[in-house]
PDB file of C-alpha atoms in Angstrom:
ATOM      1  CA  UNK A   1     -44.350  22.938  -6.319  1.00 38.00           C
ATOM      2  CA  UNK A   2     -47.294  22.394  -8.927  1.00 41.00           C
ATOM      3  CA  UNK A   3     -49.394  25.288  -9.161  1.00 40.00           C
ATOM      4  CA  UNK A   4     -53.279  24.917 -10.192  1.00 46.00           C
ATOM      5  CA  UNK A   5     -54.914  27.257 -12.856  1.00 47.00           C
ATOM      6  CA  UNK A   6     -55.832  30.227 -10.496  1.00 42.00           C
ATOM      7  CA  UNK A   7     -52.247  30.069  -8.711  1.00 42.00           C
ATOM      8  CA  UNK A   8     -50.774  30.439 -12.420  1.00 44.00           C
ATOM      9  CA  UNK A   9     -53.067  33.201 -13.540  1.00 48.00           C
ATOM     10  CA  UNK A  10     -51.935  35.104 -10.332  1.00 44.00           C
ATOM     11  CA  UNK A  11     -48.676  34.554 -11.439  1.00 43.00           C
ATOM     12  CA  UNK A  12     -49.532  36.006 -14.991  1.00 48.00           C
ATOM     13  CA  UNK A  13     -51.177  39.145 -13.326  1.00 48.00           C
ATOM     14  CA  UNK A  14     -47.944  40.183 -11.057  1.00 43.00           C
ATOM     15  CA  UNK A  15     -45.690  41.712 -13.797  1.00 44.00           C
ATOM     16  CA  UNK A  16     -49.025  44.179 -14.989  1.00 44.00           C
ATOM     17  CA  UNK A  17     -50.243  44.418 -11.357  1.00 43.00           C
ATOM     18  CA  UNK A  18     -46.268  45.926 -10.140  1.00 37.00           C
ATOM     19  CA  UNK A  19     -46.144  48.294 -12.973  1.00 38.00           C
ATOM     20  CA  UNK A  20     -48.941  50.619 -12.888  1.00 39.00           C
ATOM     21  CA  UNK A  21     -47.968  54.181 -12.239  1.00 37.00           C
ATOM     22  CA  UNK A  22     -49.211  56.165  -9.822  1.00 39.00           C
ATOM     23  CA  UNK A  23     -51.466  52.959  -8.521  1.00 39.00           C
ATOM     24  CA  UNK A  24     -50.735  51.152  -5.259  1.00 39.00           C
ATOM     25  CA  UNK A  25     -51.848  48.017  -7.061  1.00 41.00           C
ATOM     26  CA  UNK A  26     -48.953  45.304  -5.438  1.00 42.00           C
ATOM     27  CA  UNK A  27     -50.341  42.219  -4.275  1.00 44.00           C
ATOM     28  CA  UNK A  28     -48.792  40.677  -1.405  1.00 44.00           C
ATOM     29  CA  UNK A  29     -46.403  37.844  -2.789  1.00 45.00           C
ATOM     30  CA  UNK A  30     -48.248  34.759  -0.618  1.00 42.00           C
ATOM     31  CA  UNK A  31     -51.448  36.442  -1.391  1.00 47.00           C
ATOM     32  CA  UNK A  32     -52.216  36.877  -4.893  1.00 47.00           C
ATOM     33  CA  UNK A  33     -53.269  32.850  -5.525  1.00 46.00           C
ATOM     34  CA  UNK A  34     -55.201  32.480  -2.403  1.00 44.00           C
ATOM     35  CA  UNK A  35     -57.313  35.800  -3.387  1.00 49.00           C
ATOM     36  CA  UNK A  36     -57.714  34.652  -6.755  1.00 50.00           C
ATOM     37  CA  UNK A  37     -59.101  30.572  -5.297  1.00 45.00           C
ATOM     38  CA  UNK A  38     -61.670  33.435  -3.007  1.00 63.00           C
ATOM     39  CA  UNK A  39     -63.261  34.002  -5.864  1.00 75.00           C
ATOM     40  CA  UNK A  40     -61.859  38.200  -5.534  1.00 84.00           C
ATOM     41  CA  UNK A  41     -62.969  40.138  -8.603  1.00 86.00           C
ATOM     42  CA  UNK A  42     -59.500  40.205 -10.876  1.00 90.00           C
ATOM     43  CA  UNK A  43     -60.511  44.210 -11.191  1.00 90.00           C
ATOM     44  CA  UNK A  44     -59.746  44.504  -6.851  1.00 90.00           C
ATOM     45  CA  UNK A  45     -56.495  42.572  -7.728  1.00 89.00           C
ATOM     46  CA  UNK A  46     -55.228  44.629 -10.666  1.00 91.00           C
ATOM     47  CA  UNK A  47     -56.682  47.683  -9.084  1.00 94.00           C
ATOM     48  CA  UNK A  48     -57.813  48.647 -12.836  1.00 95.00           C
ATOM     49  CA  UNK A  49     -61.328  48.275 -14.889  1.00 95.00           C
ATOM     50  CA  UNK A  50     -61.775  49.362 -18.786  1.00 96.00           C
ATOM     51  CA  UNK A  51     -64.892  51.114 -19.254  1.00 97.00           C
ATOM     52  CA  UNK A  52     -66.291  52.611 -22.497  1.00 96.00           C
ATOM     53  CA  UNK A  53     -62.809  53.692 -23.472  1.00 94.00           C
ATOM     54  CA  UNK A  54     -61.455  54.325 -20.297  1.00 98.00           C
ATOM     55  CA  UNK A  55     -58.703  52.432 -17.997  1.00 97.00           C
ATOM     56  CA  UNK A  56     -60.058  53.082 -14.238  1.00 98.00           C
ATOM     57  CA  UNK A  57     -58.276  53.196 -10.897  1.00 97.00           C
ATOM     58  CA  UNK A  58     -60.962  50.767  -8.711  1.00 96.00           C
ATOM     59  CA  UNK A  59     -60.838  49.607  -5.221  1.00 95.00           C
ATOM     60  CA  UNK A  60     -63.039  47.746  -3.028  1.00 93.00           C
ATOM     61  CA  UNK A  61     -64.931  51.415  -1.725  1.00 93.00           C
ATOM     62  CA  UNK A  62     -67.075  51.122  -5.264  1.00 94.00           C
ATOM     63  CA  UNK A  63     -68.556  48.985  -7.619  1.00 92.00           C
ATOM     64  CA  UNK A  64     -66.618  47.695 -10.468  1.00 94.00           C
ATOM     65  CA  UNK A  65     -67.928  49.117 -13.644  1.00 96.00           C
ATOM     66  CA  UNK A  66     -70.195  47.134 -15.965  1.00 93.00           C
ATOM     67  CA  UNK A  67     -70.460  47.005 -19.186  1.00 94.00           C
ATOM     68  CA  UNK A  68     -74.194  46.975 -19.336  1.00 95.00           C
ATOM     69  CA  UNK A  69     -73.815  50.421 -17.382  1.00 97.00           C
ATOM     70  CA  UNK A  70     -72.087  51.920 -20.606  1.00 98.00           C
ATOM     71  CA  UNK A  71     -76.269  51.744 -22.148  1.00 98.00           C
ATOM     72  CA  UNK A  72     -76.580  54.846 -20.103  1.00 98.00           C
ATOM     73  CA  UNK A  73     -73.623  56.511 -21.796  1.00 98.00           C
ATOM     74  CA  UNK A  74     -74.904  55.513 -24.873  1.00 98.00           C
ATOM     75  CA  UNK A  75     -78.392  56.598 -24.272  1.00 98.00           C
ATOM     76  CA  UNK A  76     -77.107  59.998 -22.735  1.00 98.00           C
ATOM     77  CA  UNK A  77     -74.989  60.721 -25.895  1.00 98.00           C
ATOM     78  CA  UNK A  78     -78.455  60.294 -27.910  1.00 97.00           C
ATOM     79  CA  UNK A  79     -80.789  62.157 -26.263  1.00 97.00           C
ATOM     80  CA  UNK A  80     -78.694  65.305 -25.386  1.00 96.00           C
ATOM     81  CA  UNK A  81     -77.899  67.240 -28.696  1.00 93.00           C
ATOM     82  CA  UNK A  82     -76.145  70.093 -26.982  1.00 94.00           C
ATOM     83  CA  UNK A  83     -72.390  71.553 -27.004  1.00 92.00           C
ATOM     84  CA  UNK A  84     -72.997  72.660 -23.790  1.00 95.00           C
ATOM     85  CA  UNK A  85     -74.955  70.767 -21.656  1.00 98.00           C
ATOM     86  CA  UNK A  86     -75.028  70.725 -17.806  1.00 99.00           C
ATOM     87  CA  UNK A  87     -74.602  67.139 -16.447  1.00 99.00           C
ATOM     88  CA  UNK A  88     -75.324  65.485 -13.317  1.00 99.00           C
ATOM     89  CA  UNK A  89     -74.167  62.123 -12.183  1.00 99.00           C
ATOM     90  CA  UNK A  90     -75.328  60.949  -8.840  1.00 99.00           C
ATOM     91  CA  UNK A  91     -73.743  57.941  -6.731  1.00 98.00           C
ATOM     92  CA  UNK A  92     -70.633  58.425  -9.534  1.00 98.00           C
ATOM     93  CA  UNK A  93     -68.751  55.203  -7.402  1.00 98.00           C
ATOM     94  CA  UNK A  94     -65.263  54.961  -9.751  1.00 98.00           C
ATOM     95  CA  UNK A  95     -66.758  58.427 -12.058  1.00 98.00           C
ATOM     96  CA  UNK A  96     -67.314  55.658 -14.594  1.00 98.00           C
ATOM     97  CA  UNK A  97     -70.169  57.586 -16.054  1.00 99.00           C
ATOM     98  CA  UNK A  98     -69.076  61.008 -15.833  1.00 99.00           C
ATOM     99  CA  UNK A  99     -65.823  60.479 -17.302  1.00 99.00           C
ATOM    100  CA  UNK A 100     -67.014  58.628 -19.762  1.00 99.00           C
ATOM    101  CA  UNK A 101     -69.293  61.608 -20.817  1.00 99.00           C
ATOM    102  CA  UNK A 102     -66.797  64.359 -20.383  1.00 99.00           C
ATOM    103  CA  UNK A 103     -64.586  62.534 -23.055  1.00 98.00           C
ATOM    104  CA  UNK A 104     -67.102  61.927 -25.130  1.00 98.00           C
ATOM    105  CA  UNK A 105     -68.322  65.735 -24.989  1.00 98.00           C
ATOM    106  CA  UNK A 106     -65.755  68.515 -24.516  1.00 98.00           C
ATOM    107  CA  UNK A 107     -68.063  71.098 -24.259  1.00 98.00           C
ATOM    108  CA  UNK A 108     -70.101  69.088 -21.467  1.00 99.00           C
ATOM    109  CA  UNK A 109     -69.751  70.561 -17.803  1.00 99.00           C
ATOM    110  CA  UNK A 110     -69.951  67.299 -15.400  1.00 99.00           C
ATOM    111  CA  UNK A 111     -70.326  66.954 -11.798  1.00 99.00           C
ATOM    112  CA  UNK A 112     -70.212  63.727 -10.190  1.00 99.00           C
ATOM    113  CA  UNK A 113     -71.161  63.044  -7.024  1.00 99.00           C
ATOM    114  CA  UNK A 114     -71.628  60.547  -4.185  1.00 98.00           C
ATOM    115  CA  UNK A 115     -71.813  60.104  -0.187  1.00 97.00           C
ATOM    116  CA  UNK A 116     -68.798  57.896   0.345  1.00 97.00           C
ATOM    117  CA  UNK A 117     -65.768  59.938   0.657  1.00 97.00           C
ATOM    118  CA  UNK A 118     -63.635  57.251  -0.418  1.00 97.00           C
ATOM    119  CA  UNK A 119     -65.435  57.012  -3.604  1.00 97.00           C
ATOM    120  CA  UNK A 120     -64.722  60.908  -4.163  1.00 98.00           C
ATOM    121  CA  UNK A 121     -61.756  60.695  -3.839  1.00 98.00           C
ATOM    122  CA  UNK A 122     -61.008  57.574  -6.515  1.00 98.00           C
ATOM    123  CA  UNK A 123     -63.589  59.675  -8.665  1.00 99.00           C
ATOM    124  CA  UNK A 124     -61.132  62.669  -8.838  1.00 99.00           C
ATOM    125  CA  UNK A 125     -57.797  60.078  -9.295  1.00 98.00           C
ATOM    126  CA  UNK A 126     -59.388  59.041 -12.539  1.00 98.00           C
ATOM    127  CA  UNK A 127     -60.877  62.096 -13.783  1.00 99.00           C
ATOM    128  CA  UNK A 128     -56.659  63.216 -12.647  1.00 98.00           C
ATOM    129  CA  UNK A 129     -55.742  60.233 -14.869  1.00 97.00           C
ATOM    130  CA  UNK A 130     -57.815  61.146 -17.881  1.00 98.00           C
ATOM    131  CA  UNK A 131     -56.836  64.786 -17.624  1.00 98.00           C
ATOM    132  CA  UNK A 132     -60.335  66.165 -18.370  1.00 98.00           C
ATOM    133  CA  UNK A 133     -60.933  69.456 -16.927  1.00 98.00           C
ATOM    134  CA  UNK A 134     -64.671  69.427 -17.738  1.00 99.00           C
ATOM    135  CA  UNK A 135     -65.675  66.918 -14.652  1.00 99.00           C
ATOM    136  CA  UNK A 136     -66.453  68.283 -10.588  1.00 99.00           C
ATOM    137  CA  UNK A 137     -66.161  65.846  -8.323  1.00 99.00           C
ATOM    138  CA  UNK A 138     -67.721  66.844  -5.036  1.00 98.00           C
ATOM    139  CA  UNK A 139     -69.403  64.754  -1.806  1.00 98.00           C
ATOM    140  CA  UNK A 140     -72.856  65.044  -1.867  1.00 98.00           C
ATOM    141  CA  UNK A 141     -75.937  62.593  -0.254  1.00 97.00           C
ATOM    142  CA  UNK A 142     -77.564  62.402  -3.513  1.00 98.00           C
ATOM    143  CA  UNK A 143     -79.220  66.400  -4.184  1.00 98.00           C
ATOM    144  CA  UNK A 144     -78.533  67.676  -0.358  1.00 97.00           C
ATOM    145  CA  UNK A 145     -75.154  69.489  -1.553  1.00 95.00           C
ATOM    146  CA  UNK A 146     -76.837  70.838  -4.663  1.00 98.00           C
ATOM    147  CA  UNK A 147     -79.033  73.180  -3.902  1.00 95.00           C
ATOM    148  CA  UNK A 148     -79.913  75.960  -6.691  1.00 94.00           C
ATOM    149  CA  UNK A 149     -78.513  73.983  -9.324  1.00 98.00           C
ATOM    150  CA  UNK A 150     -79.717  73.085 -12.820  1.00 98.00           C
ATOM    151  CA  UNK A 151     -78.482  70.674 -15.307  1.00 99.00           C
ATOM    152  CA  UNK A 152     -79.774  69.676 -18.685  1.00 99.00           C
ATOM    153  CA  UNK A 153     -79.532  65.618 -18.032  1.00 99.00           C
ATOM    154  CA  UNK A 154     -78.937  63.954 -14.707  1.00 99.00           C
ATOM    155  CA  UNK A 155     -78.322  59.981 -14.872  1.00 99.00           C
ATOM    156  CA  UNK A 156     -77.509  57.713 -12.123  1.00 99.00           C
ATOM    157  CA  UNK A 157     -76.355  53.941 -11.350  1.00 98.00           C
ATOM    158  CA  UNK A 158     -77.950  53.924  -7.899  1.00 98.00           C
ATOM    159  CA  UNK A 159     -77.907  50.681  -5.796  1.00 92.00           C
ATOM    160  CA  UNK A 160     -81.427  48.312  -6.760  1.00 89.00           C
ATOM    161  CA  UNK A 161     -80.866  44.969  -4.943  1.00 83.00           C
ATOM    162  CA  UNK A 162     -83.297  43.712  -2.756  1.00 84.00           C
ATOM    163  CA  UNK A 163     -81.399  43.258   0.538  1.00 83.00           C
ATOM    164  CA  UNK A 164     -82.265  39.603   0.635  1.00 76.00           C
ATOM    165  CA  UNK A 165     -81.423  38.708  -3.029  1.00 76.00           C
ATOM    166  CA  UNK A 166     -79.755  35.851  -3.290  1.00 74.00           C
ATOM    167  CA  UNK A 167     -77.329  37.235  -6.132  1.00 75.00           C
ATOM    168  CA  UNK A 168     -75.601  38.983  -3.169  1.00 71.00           C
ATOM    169  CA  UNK A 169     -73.467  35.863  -2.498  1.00 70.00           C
ATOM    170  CA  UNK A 170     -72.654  34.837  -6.156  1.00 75.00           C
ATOM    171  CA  UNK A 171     -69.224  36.250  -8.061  1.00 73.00           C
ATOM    172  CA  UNK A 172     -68.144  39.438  -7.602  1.00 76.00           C
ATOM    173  CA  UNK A 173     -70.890  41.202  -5.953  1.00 73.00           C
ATOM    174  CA  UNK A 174     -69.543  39.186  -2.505  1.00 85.00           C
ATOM    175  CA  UNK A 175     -66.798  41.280  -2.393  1.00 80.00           C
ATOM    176  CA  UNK A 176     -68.577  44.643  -3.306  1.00 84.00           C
ATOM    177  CA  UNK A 177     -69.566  47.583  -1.013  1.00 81.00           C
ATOM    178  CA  UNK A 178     -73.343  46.777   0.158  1.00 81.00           C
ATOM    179  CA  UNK A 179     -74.383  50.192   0.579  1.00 81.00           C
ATOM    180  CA  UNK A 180     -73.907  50.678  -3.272  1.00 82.00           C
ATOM    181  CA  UNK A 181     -75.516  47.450  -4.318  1.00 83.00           C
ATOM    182  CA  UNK A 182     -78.473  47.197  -1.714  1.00 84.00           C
ATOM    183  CA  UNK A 183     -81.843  49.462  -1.562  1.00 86.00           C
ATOM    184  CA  UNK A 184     -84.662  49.511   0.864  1.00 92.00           C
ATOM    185  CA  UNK A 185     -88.089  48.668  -0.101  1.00 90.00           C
ATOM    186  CA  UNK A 186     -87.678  45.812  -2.519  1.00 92.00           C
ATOM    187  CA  UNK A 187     -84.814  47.916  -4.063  1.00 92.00           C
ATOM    188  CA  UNK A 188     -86.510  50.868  -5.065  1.00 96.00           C
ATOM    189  CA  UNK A 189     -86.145  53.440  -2.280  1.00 97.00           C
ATOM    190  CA  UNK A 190     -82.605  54.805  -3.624  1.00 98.00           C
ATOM    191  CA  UNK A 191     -84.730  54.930  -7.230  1.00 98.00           C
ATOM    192  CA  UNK A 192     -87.806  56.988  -5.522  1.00 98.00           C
ATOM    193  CA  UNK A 193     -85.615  59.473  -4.061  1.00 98.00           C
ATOM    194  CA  UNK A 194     -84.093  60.166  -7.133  1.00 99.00           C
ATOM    195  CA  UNK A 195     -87.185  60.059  -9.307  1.00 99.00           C
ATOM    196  CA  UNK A 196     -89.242  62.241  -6.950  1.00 98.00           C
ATOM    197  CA  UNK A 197     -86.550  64.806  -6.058  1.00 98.00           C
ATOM    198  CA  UNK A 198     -84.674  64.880 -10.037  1.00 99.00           C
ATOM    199  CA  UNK A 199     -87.287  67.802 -11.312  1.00 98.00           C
ATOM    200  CA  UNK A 200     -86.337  70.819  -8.838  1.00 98.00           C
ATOM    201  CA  UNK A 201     -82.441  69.862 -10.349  1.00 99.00           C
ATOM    202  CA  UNK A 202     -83.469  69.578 -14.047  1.00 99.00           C
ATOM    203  CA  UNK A 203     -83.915  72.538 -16.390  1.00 98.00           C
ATOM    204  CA  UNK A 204     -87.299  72.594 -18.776  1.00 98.00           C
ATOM    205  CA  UNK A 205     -86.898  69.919 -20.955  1.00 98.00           C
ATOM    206  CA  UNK A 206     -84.050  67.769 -19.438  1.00 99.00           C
ATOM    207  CA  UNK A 207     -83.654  64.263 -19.111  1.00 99.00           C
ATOM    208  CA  UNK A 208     -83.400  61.839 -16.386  1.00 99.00           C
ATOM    209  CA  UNK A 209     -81.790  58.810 -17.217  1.00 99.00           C
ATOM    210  CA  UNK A 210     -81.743  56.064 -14.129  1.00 99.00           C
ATOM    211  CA  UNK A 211     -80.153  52.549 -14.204  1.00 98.00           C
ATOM    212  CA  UNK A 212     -82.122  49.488 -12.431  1.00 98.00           C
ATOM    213  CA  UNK A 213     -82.557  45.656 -12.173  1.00 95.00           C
ATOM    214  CA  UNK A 214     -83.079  44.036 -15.131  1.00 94.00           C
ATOM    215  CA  UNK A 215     -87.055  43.052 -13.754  1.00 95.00           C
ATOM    216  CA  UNK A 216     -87.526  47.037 -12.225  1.00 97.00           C
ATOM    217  CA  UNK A 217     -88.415  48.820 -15.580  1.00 98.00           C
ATOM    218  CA  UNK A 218     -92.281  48.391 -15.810  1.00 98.00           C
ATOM    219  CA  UNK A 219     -91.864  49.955 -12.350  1.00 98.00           C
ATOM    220  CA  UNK A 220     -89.545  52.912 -12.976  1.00 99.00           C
ATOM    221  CA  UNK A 221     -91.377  54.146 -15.456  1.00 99.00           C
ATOM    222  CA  UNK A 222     -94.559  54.187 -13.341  1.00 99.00           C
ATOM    223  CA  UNK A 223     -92.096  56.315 -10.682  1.00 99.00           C
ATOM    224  CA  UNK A 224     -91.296  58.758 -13.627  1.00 99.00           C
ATOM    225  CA  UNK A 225     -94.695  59.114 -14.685  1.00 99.00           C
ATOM    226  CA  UNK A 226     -95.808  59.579 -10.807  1.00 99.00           C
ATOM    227  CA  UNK A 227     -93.108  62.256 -10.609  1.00 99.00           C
ATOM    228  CA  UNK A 228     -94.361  64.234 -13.456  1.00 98.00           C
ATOM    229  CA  UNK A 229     -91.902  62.966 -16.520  1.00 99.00           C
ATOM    230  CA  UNK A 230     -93.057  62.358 -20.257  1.00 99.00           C
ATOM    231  CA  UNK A 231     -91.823  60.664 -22.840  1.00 98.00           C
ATOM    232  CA  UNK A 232     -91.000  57.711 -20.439  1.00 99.00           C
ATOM    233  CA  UNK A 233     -89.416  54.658 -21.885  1.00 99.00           C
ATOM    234  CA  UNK A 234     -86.671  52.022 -21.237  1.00 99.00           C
ATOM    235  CA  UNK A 235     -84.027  50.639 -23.178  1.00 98.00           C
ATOM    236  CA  UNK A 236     -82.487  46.838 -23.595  1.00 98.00           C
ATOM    237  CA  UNK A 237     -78.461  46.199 -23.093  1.00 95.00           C
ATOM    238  CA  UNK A 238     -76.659  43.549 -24.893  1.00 92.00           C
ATOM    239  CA  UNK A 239     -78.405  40.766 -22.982  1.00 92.00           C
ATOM    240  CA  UNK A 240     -82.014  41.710 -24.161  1.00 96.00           C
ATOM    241  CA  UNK A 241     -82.856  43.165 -20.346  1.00 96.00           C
ATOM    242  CA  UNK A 242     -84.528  46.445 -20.037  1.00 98.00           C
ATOM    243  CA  UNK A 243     -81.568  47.797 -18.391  1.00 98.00           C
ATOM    244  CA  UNK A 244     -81.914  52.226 -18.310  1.00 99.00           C
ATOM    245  CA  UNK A 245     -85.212  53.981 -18.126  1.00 99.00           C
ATOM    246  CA  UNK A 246     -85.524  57.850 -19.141  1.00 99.00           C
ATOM    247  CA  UNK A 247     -87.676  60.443 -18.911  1.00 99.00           C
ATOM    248  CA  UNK A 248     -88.067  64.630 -19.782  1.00 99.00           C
ATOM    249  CA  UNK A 249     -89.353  67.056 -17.615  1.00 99.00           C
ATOM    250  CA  UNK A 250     -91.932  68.903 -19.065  1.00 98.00           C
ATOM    251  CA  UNK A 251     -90.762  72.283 -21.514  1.00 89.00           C
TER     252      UNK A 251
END
């Protein structure tokens, strides 16, 4: 039997996809090439994403982690100059985010959150995997479980695709949960809620950093100025986009 390119790369993946500890990563033998010609993201094969400089359990309940979402690491890490900051990440999918910012600061107290119980749950496998004791993970509709809590920076990924894009049937987004990808009102309703409702969570002075579409910045910022924020701004990723917009609450 001659195998084509994708039937040999499954091939290559099977030894690292069988070996993972603690994973239930096996692909069905007959299945692996046919998933592959799909199109399937090779992070839903492996069951395994690097982001900043974490390895991540994923599976097909979340997003795959980006590397243009590491900006709001990056911009997080910046802004907050605190040993022990309160931190807030809503919609936390794989706990890409949160983990990410836990390592990176010791003395940070995390909590991730999101509505999809299956995304909790992978959440606290990886923040099990990384062994750091400084990250929640909890269910929670965006703020509805949070009530009487403060935090010194909240960020979120939350989903910004137009339902109708037509990005939603190119590469790996096809094979992504839509209910983490897709927002109401051109996008923007899962970015209002958060905007509007971030202040009663924030202590004086905090920061709210929010991921969005790489054309939804000039807009953003309007919502942060609208919900009382100053010193709005956005910042580019490696492609040049305006990719994270911020804002402090008042001090």
């Amino acid at each position: 039997m001659v195998l084509d390119g994708l039937e040999l790369l499954a091939v290559e993946l099977r030894p690292l996809v069988v070996g993972v500890r603690g994973v239930e990563l096996e692909l069905e033998p007959r299945r692996g090439p046919l998933l592959l010609a799909g199109g399937e993201p090779i992070a839903y094969l492996t069951g395994l994403q690097d982001f900043w400089s974490l390895s991540l359990e994923v599976n097909t309940s979340t997003l795959i982690p980006r590397p243009e979402t590491e900006l709001l690491v990056e911009t997080s890490l910046e802004l907050i100059d605190l040993q022990d900051a309160r931190v807030l990440d809503l919609g936390t999918g794989t706990g890409a985010v949160a983990l990410a910012l836990a390592k990176e600061r010791p003395g940070w107290e995390v909590l991730a959150v999101d509505v999809v119980l299956e995304a909790v749950a992978l959440a606290e496998r990886n923040r099990c995997r990384h062994g750091l004791d400084n990250v929640s993970v909890m269910e929670s509709n965006w703020f509805a479980g949070l009530a009487g809590r403060r935090f010194d920076l909240i960020v979120s990924n939350p989903p910004y695709i137009e339902p109708d894009d037509p990005h939603l049937l190119q590469g790996d987004v096809r094979f992504e949960p839509r209910s983490a990808l897709v927002a109401k009102n051109r996008g923007f309703s899962a970015l209002e809620t958060i905007a509007s409702g971030a202040s009663a969570y924030l202590k004086a002075g905090g920061w709210l950093l929010l991921e969005h579409g790489f054309d939804q910045a000039k807009t953003v910022r309007a919502l942060l100025r609208a919900s009382g924020f100053v010193e709005v701004a956005s910042r580019r990723d490696n492609q040049g986009h305006e990719r994270v917009s911020h804002g402090r609450k008042p001090g």
